[in-house]
Amino acid sequence: MISPAIEQLMKEHEETMMIPAENVANVIKEHPLEHALLLLSQAGYSTIPVLDKEDHFVGLLSLNDIVKRMLGIDGIDTSNLEKLTVADVMKTDVSVMRLDAELEDILHLLVDAAFLPVLDQEGVFCGIVTRREILKAVNYTFHTFERKNHETKLIFHANSPR
Amino acid sequence: MISPAIEQLMKEHEETMMIPAENVANVIKEHPLEHALLLLSQAGYSTIPVLDKEDHFVGLLSLNDIVKRMLGIDGIDTSNLEKLTVADVMKTDVSVMRLDAELEDILHLLVDAAFLPVLDQEGVFCGIVTRREILKAVNYTFHTFERKNHETKLIFHANSPR
């Protein structure tokens, strides 16, 4: 169990913890793999969420997964990507979270994932929670905790008998 | 300033916070870029430290940086990598840290970097501190803080007058 005082401070960052779907680049699972490679490269991301045409989250596609498929016996060959779609290469065994997930669970899942896709009840992609955004909240909590702690101590001292 | 109680708990993880150099894949700056692409792809990393032949840290190379160089006007062409070395493509404007860096500074730098290369006084690469390892220490701290807080309260109650 996380200390309630700490959890309360972390939750002051709750609204900015999720990067909403409209600010996250994604690919559609039916798209050609070469198209996805161009998109990943241009966006500067190493991993990107994969959606179906109804915005349901279906997996993650990484630059590494694509490059591995380009490696043939004679080195790198982009012709190996022909006829492959995003769905052929994406990872589907992925940790995801609901909008109302517990902070404790989010923090544990983020040990093994750089970000968690956030889904609604119907599996529609709502956004991502990243290690980066969590770290911002942790920095705030670590600093504010000391200040709040001091304030509490000062009140305590002011009320205690001399 | 970080709360001393929190910093103390974080420091209980200090020894495991850095992944030592011998466990971190790296590339040498003189190496051909195609060789680096194969290495990154096989290791499954998206970004890798670049060293010189005397183990000094000189920059970071990402899969994205390489793929961007492969993009020609006719799409992806690996022949664009010929004659290029790691040094031609690596990023040198990179946040690094010393072995004795303050936790506060590390946490701030990790907001904008997935990991920090750790260098000694001579610039020799010692290892990396990652968001992942920091998050493990944060999880430990968030949980242990509550327990230690409870223990303190119990001791306080045991000694206070009835």
XYZ file of N, CA, C and O in Angstrom, chain A residues 21 26-30 49-60 90 96 98 117-127:
128
model
N -5.286 10.662 -26.320
C -5.127 9.999 -27.616
C -4.852 10.981 -28.758
O -4.038 10.688 -29.641
N -0.412 7.241 -33.839
C -0.760 5.814 -33.856
C -0.763 5.293 -35.286
O -0.706 6.078 -36.237
N -0.798 3.973 -35.422
C -0.929 3.364 -36.748
C -2.140 2.424 -36.729
O -2.540 1.939 -35.673
N -2.707 2.204 -37.906
C -3.857 1.302 -38.061
C -3.319 -0.071 -38.459
O -2.389 -0.176 -39.254
N -3.911 -1.111 -37.893
C -3.317 -2.444 -38.034
C -3.284 -2.953 -39.477
O -2.423 -3.744 -39.832
N -4.183 -2.457 -40.320
C -4.192 -2.919 -41.723
C -3.145 -2.203 -42.580
O -2.928 -2.599 -43.733
N 1.307 2.998 -30.541
C 0.111 2.159 -30.391
C -0.512 1.814 -31.756
O -0.484 2.634 -32.675
N -1.063 0.598 -31.818
C -1.757 0.152 -33.030
C -3.252 0.090 -32.721
O -3.652 -0.496 -31.713
N -4.067 0.696 -33.596
C -5.519 0.717 -33.409
C -6.206 0.027 -34.576
O -5.619 -0.109 -35.662
N -7.465 -0.412 -34.349
C -8.273 -0.837 -35.495
C -9.035 0.385 -36.003
O -8.873 1.495 -35.480
N -9.874 0.173 -37.014
C -10.536 1.332 -37.632
C -11.579 1.978 -36.725
O -12.059 3.077 -36.996
N -11.954 1.263 -35.647
C -12.922 1.827 -34.681
C -12.216 2.362 -33.429
O -12.838 2.479 -32.353
N -10.921 2.624 -33.547
C -10.134 3.199 -32.449
C -9.923 2.276 -31.256
O -9.537 2.724 -30.176
N -10.199 0.976 -31.416
C -9.861 0.034 -30.343
C -8.359 -0.188 -30.359
O -7.750 -0.323 -31.427
N -7.774 -0.289 -29.162
C -6.344 -0.604 -29.059
C -6.141 -2.087 -29.360
O -6.826 -2.936 -28.781
N -5.191 -2.412 -30.255
C -4.970 -3.831 -30.585
C -3.524 -4.285 -30.366
O -3.238 -5.487 -30.369
N -2.578 -3.355 -30.137
C -1.195 -3.787 -29.902
C -0.210 -2.632 -29.976
O -0.608 -1.463 -30.064
N 1.086 -2.985 -29.913
C 2.157 -1.991 -30.017
C 3.097 -2.385 -31.152
O 3.383 -3.569 -31.349
N 3.152 -6.441 -35.134
C 2.882 -5.814 -33.822
C 2.897 -6.845 -32.699
O 2.699 -8.032 -32.907
N -1.909 -3.050 -20.346
C -2.749 -1.867 -20.557
C -3.395 -1.482 -19.226
O -3.305 -2.226 -18.252
N -6.927 0.735 -17.256
C -8.208 1.442 -17.368
C -8.017 2.867 -16.862
O -7.071 3.151 -16.124
N -0.812 1.937 -22.445
C -2.002 2.414 -23.159
C -3.192 2.419 -22.196
O -3.356 1.492 -21.406
N -3.993 3.485 -22.251
C -5.179 3.608 -21.397
C -6.416 3.335 -22.255
O -6.595 3.958 -23.305
N -7.243 2.372 -21.806
C -8.432 1.988 -22.580
C -9.697 2.232 -21.776
O -9.679 2.154 -20.546
N -10.791 2.512 -22.493
C -12.072 2.603 -21.781
C -12.703 1.207 -21.705
O -12.096 0.214 -22.121
N -13.903 1.136 -21.190
C -14.579 -0.163 -20.977
C -14.712 -0.965 -22.276
O -14.718 -2.193 -22.255
N -14.845 -0.266 -23.394
C -15.022 -0.957 -24.681
C -13.696 -1.227 -25.385
O -13.688 -1.696 -26.523
N -12.581 -0.894 -24.722
C -11.281 -1.148 -25.339
C -10.841 -0.038 -26.276
O -9.857 -0.182 -27.006
N -11.581 1.073 -26.278
C -11.203 2.213 -27.126
C -9.985 2.909 -26.499
O -9.920 3.099 -25.283
N -9.028 3.259 -27.342
C -7.772 3.883 -26.922
C -8.020 5.322 -26.468
O -8.512 6.153 -27.241
N -7.705 5.620 -25.199
C -7.928 6.967 -24.641
C -6.653 7.791 -24.548
O -6.713 9.018 -24.458
N -5.476 7.119 -24.502
C -4.217 7.841 -24.359
C -3.151 6.941 -23.758
O -3.320 5.713 -23.720
